[in-house]
Structures are given as C-alpha cells and as structure tokens.
C-alpha cells in the first residue's frame, strides 16, 4: 500500500513542483518509514558550493570537494518560505529549523544532476511549519554536480558555485 501512495504522491508532486525529472518514480531505497506521510512539497533553487582542495585519497592530486548547499525554499505556488544551507539544514521563514543526515541515496536519472536522497531529520529550532518533519526526500534534481575540470594546485581554495534545483518532500509521523 505504501508504494502505491508514494507513487501517487510522486505523480501529484511532479505536477506541482518547480523542477520535473524525466522519471518521477522514486527508488524504493528512498522510501521513508511506513509510519510517515508526506506533508509538504518544497521546491528549492540555489547553488551547490564546492572548493578546490588537495585530494585526501591521491597524494599530489586536487579535486572539487562539496562544501554546502545554498538555496531558497518555496511553496508549490512559488512563494518563498525559507532557506536550505550547510548542516544540511532547512529553515522556515517562521523560525522552525531542521537538521538532516543522509540515510539513503540513489543516482539521479540525469547524469548531470546531484543524487536523490532520503534524509532523517530532527528539529533544532522553534515550533513551526518544519519542526515536526521526521524525514526528507530530495528528488527531481537538476544540475549541482561538481565541475569535472579546473581544479589544480594553482587554484586550491577556489570555490565553485554550481546552480541546482530540487524538490524536497517533507514527511512527518502519521
């Protein structure tokens, strides 16, 4: 039953969301707990910030390392309702805030888009529209992938701000 409701939610969300992917079917590993239900669809637009750094795995090599997201959050009508930033954190305009941790990931249908995620969350702010959120799916991603070139010893410490968009599906306990 949950798979059907998740698929229905994904189809409905695809019609409402600001970013749409060629495939709106969410991989099974990204399903939240069966005791949770989707309560909010939050389109986001912003950047994924990377920095050119010495590689931890390859001595003498340099690579783009993820630093943080910086995005504005909207409701499905396009009204700004908050922001998303390092933590990862999602903060509502009403002051409620949640912090997340990745529980599962899946490659995006597009090779040029950041992965889809399932994140567990906890409230770290005041009571409000985000405070009861227990998990988030990041889906329908567009862009945001680290640059493939341009990172060397000569530009170590240089940031790259890569535009991205995504839909965040917020879930709460039933």
Coordinates of N, CA and C in Angstrom, one line a residue:
X1 N 0.8 -1.2 0.0 CA 0.0 0.0 0.0 C 0.9 1.3 0.0
X2 N 2.0 1.3 0.8 CA 2.8 2.5 0.9 C 3.4 2.8 -0.5
X3 N 3.8 1.8 -1.2 CA 4.4 2.0 -2.5 C 3.4 2.7 -3.4
X4 N 2.2 2.3 -3.4 CA 1.1 3.0 -4.2 C 0.9 4.4 -3.8
X5 N 0.9 4.7 -2.5 CA 0.7 6.0 -2.0 C 1.9 6.9 -2.3
X6 N 3.1 6.3 -2.2 CA 4.3 7.0 -2.6 C 4.3 7.4 -4.0
X7 N 3.9 6.4 -4.9 CA 3.9 6.7 -6.3 C 2.9 7.8 -6.6
X8 N 1.7 7.7 -6.0 CA 0.7 8.7 -6.2 C 1.2 10.1 -5.8
X9 N 1.8 10.1 -4.6 CA 2.4 11.4 -4.1 C 3.4 11.9 -5.1
X10 N 4.3 11.0 -5.6 CA 5.3 11.5 -6.6 C 4.7 12.0 -7.9
X11 N 3.6 11.4 -8.3 CA 2.9 11.9 -9.5 C 2.3 13.2 -9.3
X12 N 1.6 13.3 -8.1 CA 1.0 14.6 -7.8 C 2.0 15.7 -7.6
X13 N 3.1 15.4 -7.0 CA 4.2 16.3 -6.7 C 4.8 16.8 -8.0
X14 N 5.0 15.9 -9.0 CA 5.6 16.2 -10.3 C 4.7 17.3 -11.0
X15 N 3.4 17.2 -10.8 CA 2.5 18.2 -11.4 C 2.6 19.5 -10.8
X16 N 3.0 19.6 -9.5 CA 3.0 20.8 -8.7 C 4.4 21.4 -8.6
X17 N 5.4 20.6 -8.7 CA 6.8 21.0 -8.3 C 7.4 21.9 -9.4
X18 N 8.4 22.7 -9.0 CA 9.0 23.6 -9.9 C 10.0 22.9 -10.8
X19 N 10.6 21.8 -10.4 CA 11.5 21.0 -11.1 C 11.0 19.7 -11.4
X20 N 11.0 19.3 -12.7 CA 10.5 18.0 -13.0 C 11.6 17.1 -13.7
X21 N 11.6 15.9 -13.4 CA 12.6 15.0 -14.0 C 11.9 14.1 -15.0
X22 N 12.7 13.5 -15.8 CA 12.1 12.5 -16.8 C 11.5 11.4 -16.1
X23 N 11.9 11.1 -14.9 CA 11.4 9.9 -14.2 C 11.0 10.4 -12.8
X24 N 9.7 10.4 -12.5 CA 9.3 10.9 -11.2 C 9.0 9.7 -10.3
X25 N 9.4 8.5 -10.7 CA 9.3 7.3 -9.8 C 10.5 7.3 -8.8
X26 N 10.2 7.3 -7.6 CA 11.2 7.4 -6.6 C 11.7 6.0 -6.2
X27 N 13.1 5.8 -6.3 CA 13.6 4.4 -6.0 C 13.2 4.0 -4.6
X28 N 13.0 2.7 -4.5 CA 12.5 2.1 -3.2 C 13.4 2.4 -2.0
X29 N 14.7 2.5 -2.2 CA 15.6 2.7 -1.0 C 15.4 4.1 -0.4
X30 N 14.7 5.0 -1.2 CA 14.4 6.3 -0.7 C 13.1 6.5 0.0
X31 N 12.3 5.4 0.1 CA 11.0 5.5 0.8 C 11.3 5.7 2.3
X32 N 10.5 6.7 2.8 CA 10.6 6.9 4.3 C 9.9 5.8 5.0
X33 N 9.9 5.8 6.3 CA 9.2 4.8 7.1 C 7.7 4.7 6.8
X34 N 7.2 3.6 6.9 CA 5.7 3.4 6.6 C 4.8 4.2 7.6
X35 N 5.4 4.6 8.7 CA 4.6 5.3 9.7 C 4.7 6.8 9.5
X36 N 5.3 7.2 8.3 CA 5.4 8.6 8.0 C 4.5 8.9 6.7
X37 N 4.1 10.2 6.7 CA 3.3 10.6 5.5 C 3.8 12.0 5.0
X38 N 3.7 12.2 3.7 CA 4.2 13.4 3.1 C 3.3 14.5 3.5
X39 N 3.8 15.6 4.0 CA 3.0 16.8 4.4 C 3.3 18.0 3.7
X40 N 4.4 18.1 3.0 CA 4.8 19.3 2.3 C 5.8 19.0 1.1
X41 N 5.5 19.7 0.0 CA 6.4 19.7 -1.1 C 7.1 21.0 -1.2
X42 N 8.5 21.0 -1.2 CA 9.2 22.2 -1.1 C 10.2 22.3 -2.2
X43 N 9.9 23.0 -3.3 CA 10.9 23.2 -4.4 C 12.0 24.2 -3.9
X44 N 13.2 23.9 -4.4 CA 14.4 24.7 -4.0 C 15.1 25.1 -5.2
X45 N 15.7 26.3 -5.2 CA 16.6 26.8 -6.2 C 17.8 27.5 -5.6
X46 N 19.0 27.1 -6.0 CA 20.1 27.7 -5.5 C 21.4 27.2 -6.1
X47 N 22.4 27.0 -5.2 CA 23.7 26.5 -5.7 C 24.2 25.4 -4.8
X48 N 25.0 24.5 -5.3 CA 25.8 23.6 -4.5 C 27.2 24.2 -4.6
X49 N 27.8 24.4 -3.4 CA 29.1 25.1 -3.3 C 30.2 24.0 -3.2
X50 N 31.2 24.1 -4.0 CA 32.4 23.2 -4.0 C 33.6 24.1 -3.8
X51 N 34.7 23.4 -3.3 CA 36.0 24.1 -3.2 C 37.1 23.2 -3.8
X52 N 38.0 23.8 -4.5 CA 39.2 23.0 -5.0 C 40.1 22.8 -3.8
X53 N 40.4 21.5 -3.6 CA 41.2 21.1 -2.4 C 42.2 19.9 -2.8
X54 N 43.2 19.8 -2.0 CA 44.1 18.6 -2.2 C 43.3 17.4 -1.9
X55 N 43.5 16.4 -2.8 CA 42.8 15.1 -2.6 C 43.2 14.4 -1.3
X56 N 42.3 13.8 -0.6 CA 42.6 13.0 0.6 C 43.1 11.6 0.2
X57 N 42.7 11.1 -1.0 CA 43.0 9.8 -1.4 C 44.2 9.7 -2.3
X58 N 44.5 10.8 -3.1 CA 45.5 10.7 -4.1 C 46.6 11.8 -3.8
X59 N 47.7 11.5 -3.2 CA 48.7 12.5 -2.9 C 49.1 13.2 -4.2
X60 N 49.2 14.6 -4.1 CA 49.6 15.4 -5.2 C 48.4 15.8 -6.2
X61 N 47.3 15.2 -6.0 CA 46.1 15.5 -6.8 C 45.2 16.5 -6.1
X62 N 44.4 17.1 -6.9 CA 43.4 18.1 -6.4 C 42.0 17.7 -7.0
X63 N 41.0 18.1 -6.2 CA 39.6 17.7 -6.6 C 38.6 18.7 -6.0
X64 N 37.5 18.8 -6.6 CA 36.4 19.6 -6.1 C 35.7 18.9 -5.0
X65 N 35.7 19.5 -3.8 CA 35.1 19.0 -2.6 C 33.8 19.7 -2.3
X66 N 32.8 19.0 -2.0 CA 31.5 19.6 -1.6 C 31.6 20.4 -0.3
X67 N 31.1 21.6 -0.3 CA 31.1 22.4 0.9 C 29.8 22.5 1.6
X68 N 28.8 23.0 0.8 CA 27.4 23.2 1.3 C 26.4 23.6 0.2
X69 N 25.2 23.4 0.5 CA 24.1 23.9 -0.4 C 23.8 25.3 0.1
X70 N 23.3 26.1 -0.8 CA 22.8 27.4 -0.5 C 21.6 27.6 -1.4
X71 N 20.4 27.5 -0.9 CA 19.2 27.6 -1.7 C 18.0 28.2 -1.0
X72 N 17.1 28.8 -1.8 CA 15.9 29.3 -1.3 C 14.8 28.3 -1.5
X73 N 13.9 28.2 -0.5 CA 12.8 27.2 -0.5 C 11.5 27.9 -0.8
X74 N 10.7 27.2 -1.6 CA 9.4 27.8 -2.0 C 8.3 26.9 -1.7
X75 N 7.0 27.4 -1.7 CA 5.9 26.5 -1.6 C 5.6 26.2 -3.1
X76 N 4.6 25.4 -3.3 CA 4.3 25.0 -4.7 C 3.7 26.1 -5.6
X77 N 3.3 27.3 -5.0 CA 2.8 28.4 -5.7 C 4.0 29.3 -6.1
X78 N 5.2 29.1 -5.6 CA 6.3 29.9 -5.9 C 6.7 30.9 -4.8
X79 N 5.9 31.0 -3.7 CA 6.2 31.9 -2.6 C 7.4 31.4 -1.8
X80 N 8.3 32.3 -1.5 CA 9.5 31.9 -0.7 C 9.0 31.6 0.7
X81 N 9.5 30.4 1.2 CA 9.1 30.0 2.6 C 10.3 29.8 3.5
X82 N 11.5 29.8 3.0 CA 12.6 29.5 3.8 C 13.9 29.4 3.0
X83 N 14.9 28.7 3.7 CA 16.2 28.5 3.0 C 16.8 27.2 3.5
X84 N 17.8 26.7 2.6 CA 18.5 25.5 2.9 C 20.0 25.8 2.8
X85 N 20.7 25.3 3.8 CA 22.1 25.6 3.9 C 22.9 24.5 4.6
X86 N 24.2 24.8 4.9 CA 25.1 23.8 5.5 C 24.5 23.2 6.7
X87 N 24.7 21.9 6.9 CA 24.3 21.2 8.0 C 24.0 19.7 7.7
X88 N 23.2 19.3 6.7 CA 22.3 20.2 6.0 C 21.2 20.6 6.9
X89 N 20.7 21.9 6.7 CA 19.6 22.5 7.4 C 18.6 23.1 6.5
X90 N 17.4 23.0 6.9 CA 16.2 23.7 6.3 C 15.6 24.6 7.3
X91 N 15.5 25.9 7.0 CA 14.9 26.8 7.9 C 13.7 27.5 7.3
X92 N 12.6 27.5 8.0 CA 11.4 28.1 7.6 C 11.4 29.6 7.9
X93 N 10.6 30.4 7.2 CA 10.5 31.8 7.5 C 9.9 32.0 8.9
X94 N 9.2 31.0 9.4 CA 8.6 31.1 10.7 C 9.6 30.8 11.9
X95 N 10.8 30.5 11.5 CA 11.9 30.3 12.6 C 12.1 28.8 12.9
X96 N 11.2 27.9 12.4 CA 11.4 26.5 12.7 C 12.5 26.0 11.8
X97 N 13.3 25.1 12.3 CA 14.5 24.6 11.6 C 14.7 23.1 11.9
X98 N 15.2 22.4 10.8 CA 15.5 21.0 11.0 C 16.9 20.8 10.4
X99 N 17.6 19.8 11.0 CA 18.9 19.4 10.5 C 18.7 17.9 10.0
X100 N 19.4 17.6 9.0 CA 19.3 16.2 8.4 C 20.6 15.5 8.3
X101 N 20.4 14.2 8.2 CA 21.5 13.2 7.9 C 21.1 12.2 6.9
X102 N 22.0 12.0 5.9 CA 21.6 11.1 4.8 C 21.5 9.7 5.3
X103 N 20.3 9.1 4.9 CA 20.0 7.7 5.3 C 20.2 6.8 4.0
X104 N 19.9 7.3 2.9 CA 20.0 6.5 1.6 C 20.2 7.5 0.5
X105 N 20.7 7.0 -0.6 CA 20.9 7.8 -1.8 C 20.7 6.9 -3.1
X106 N 20.4 7.6 -4.2 CA 20.2 7.0 -5.5 C 20.7 7.9 -6.5
X107 N 21.3 7.4 -7.6 CA 21.7 8.3 -8.7 C 20.5 8.9 -9.3
X108 N 20.6 10.2 -9.6 CA 19.5 10.9 -10.3 C 19.4 10.3 -11.7
X109 N 18.2 10.4 -12.3 CA 18.0 9.9 -13.7 C 18.9 10.6 -14.7
X110 N 19.3 11.8 -14.4 CA 20.2 12.6 -15.3 C 21.6 12.5 -14.8
X111 N 22.6 12.2 -15.6 CA 24.0 12.1 -15.2 C 24.5 13.5 -14.7
X112 N 23.8 14.6 -15.2 CA 24.3 15.9 -14.8 C 23.5 16.5 -13.6
X113 N 23.0 15.7 -12.8 CA 22.2 16.1 -11.6 C 22.7 15.4 -10.3
X114 N 22.7 16.2 -9.2 CA 23.1 15.6 -8.0 C 22.2 14.4 -7.6
X115 N 22.7 13.5 -6.7 CA 21.9 12.3 -6.4 C 20.6 12.7 -5.7
X116 N 19.6 11.8 -5.7 CA 18.4 11.8 -4.9 C 18.8 11.2 -3.6
X117 N 18.1 11.8 -2.5 CA 18.5 11.3 -1.1 C 17.2 11.1 -0.3
X118 N 17.4 10.3 0.7 CA 16.5 10.2 1.9 C 17.3 10.6 3.1
X119 N 16.8 11.6 3.8 CA 17.5 12.1 5.0 C 16.5 12.0 6.2
X120 N 17.1 11.6 7.3 CA 16.4 11.6 8.6 C 16.6 13.0 9.2
X121 N 15.6 13.5 9.9 CA 15.8 14.9 10.4 C 15.4 15.0 11.8
X122 N 15.8 16.1 12.4 CA 15.4 16.4 13.8 C 15.3 17.9 13.9
X123 N 14.3 18.3 14.7 CA 14.1 19.8 14.9 C 15.2 20.4 15.7
X124 N 15.7 21.5 15.3 CA 16.8 22.2 16.0 C 16.4 23.7 16.2
X125 N 15.1 24.0 16.0 CA 14.7 25.4 16.1 C 13.4 25.5 16.9
X126 N 12.7 26.6 16.7 CA 11.4 26.8 17.4 C 10.3 26.0 16.8
X127 N 9.2 25.9 17.4 CA 8.0 25.2 16.9 C 7.5 26.0 15.6
X128 N 7.1 25.3 14.6 CA 6.6 25.9 13.4 C 6.4 24.9 12.3
X129 N 6.3 25.4 11.1 CA 5.9 24.5 9.9 C 6.9 23.4 9.7
X130 N 8.2 23.5 10.0 CA 9.2 22.5 9.8 C 9.5 21.6 11.0
X131 N 9.1 22.0 12.2 CA 9.5 21.4 13.4 C 9.1 19.9 13.6
X132 N 8.0 19.5 13.0 CA 7.6 18.1 13.1 C 8.1 17.2 12.0
X133 N 8.9 17.7 11.1 CA 9.4 16.9 9.9 C 10.3 15.9 10.5
X134 N 10.1 14.6 10.0 CA 11.0 13.5 10.5 C 11.9 12.9 9.4
X135 N 11.5 13.2 8.2 CA 12.4 12.8 7.1 C 12.1 13.6 5.8
X136 N 13.1 13.7 5.0 CA 13.0 14.4 3.7 C 13.5 13.6 2.6
X137 N 12.8 13.6 1.4 CA 13.4 13.1 0.2 C 13.8 14.3 -0.7
X138 N 15.0 14.2 -1.2 CA 15.5 15.1 -2.2 C 15.3 14.4 -3.6
X139 N 14.5 14.9 -4.4 CA 14.2 14.3 -5.7 C 14.1 15.3 -6.8
X140 N 13.9 14.9 -8.1 CA 13.8 15.7 -9.2 C 14.9 16.8 -9.3
X141 N 16.1 16.3 -9.0 CA 17.3 17.2 -9.0 C 17.7 17.6 -10.5
X142 N 18.1 18.9 -10.6 CA 18.6 19.4 -11.9 C 19.9 20.1 -11.5
X143 N 21.0 19.7 -12.2 CA 22.3 20.4 -12.0 C 22.9 20.1 -10.7
X144 N 23.9 21.0 -10.3 CA 24.5 20.9 -9.0 C 25.7 20.0 -8.9
X145 N 26.1 19.3 -10.0 CA 27.2 18.4 -10.0 C 28.5 19.2 -10.0
X146 N 29.5 18.7 -9.2 CA 30.8 19.3 -9.1 C 31.5 19.4 -10.5
X147 N 32.2 20.5 -10.7 CA 32.9 20.6 -12.0 C 33.8 19.4 -12.3
X148 N 34.0 19.1 -13.6 CA 34.8 17.9 -14.0 C 36.3 18.4 -14.1
X149 N 36.5 19.6 -14.4 CA 37.9 20.1 -14.6 C 38.1 21.4 -13.9
X150 N 39.3 22.0 -13.9 CA 39.6 23.3 -13.4 C 40.1 23.3 -12.0
X151 N 40.4 22.2 -11.4 CA 40.9 22.2 -10.0 C 42.4 21.7 -10.1
X152 N 43.3 22.5 -9.6 CA 44.7 22.2 -9.5 C 45.3 22.9 -8.4
X153 N 46.6 22.6 -8.2 CA 47.3 23.3 -7.1 C 47.3 24.8 -7.2
X154 N 47.3 25.3 -8.5 CA 47.3 26.7 -8.7 C 46.0 27.4 -8.2
X155 N 44.9 26.7 -8.2 CA 43.7 27.4 -7.7 C 43.1 26.7 -6.5
X156 N 43.9 26.0 -5.7 CA 43.4 25.4 -4.5 C 42.8 26.5 -3.6
X157 N 41.7 26.2 -3.0 CA 40.9 27.1 -2.2 C 39.9 27.9 -3.0
X158 N 39.9 27.8 -4.3 CA 38.9 28.5 -5.1 C 37.5 27.8 -5.0
X159 N 36.5 28.6 -4.8 CA 35.1 28.0 -4.8 C 34.5 27.9 -6.1
X160 N 33.6 27.0 -6.3 CA 32.7 26.9 -7.5 C 31.3 26.8 -7.0
X161 N 30.4 27.7 -7.5 CA 29.0 27.7 -7.1 C 28.2 27.2 -8.3
X162 N 27.7 26.0 -8.2 CA 27.0 25.4 -9.3 C 25.5 25.4 -9.1
X163 N 24.8 26.0 -10.0 CA 23.3 26.1 -9.9 C 22.7 24.7 -9.8
X164 N 21.6 24.7 -9.0 CA 20.8 23.4 -8.9 C 19.4 23.8 -8.5
X165 N 18.5 22.8 -8.8 CA 17.2 22.9 -8.3 C 16.8 21.5 -7.9
X166 N 15.9 21.4 -7.0 CA 15.4 20.1 -6.4 C 14.1 20.3 -5.8
X167 N 13.4 19.2 -5.6 CA 12.1 19.1 -4.8 C 12.5 18.4 -3.5
X168 N 12.1 19.0 -2.4 CA 12.2 18.3 -1.1 C 10.8 17.9 -0.7
X169 N 10.6 16.6 -0.4 CA 9.4 16.1 0.1 C 9.5 16.0 1.6
X170 N 8.8 16.7 2.3 CA 8.8 16.6 3.8 C 7.8 15.6 4.3
X171 N 8.3 14.8 5.3 CA 7.4 13.8 5.9 C 7.4 14.0 7.4
X172 N 6.2 13.7 8.0 CA 6.0 13.7 9.4 C 5.4 12.3 9.8
X173 N 5.5 12.1 11.1 CA 4.8 10.9 11.7 C 3.3 10.9 11.5
X174 N 2.7 9.8 11.1 CA 1.3 9.7 10.9 C 0.6 9.9 12.2

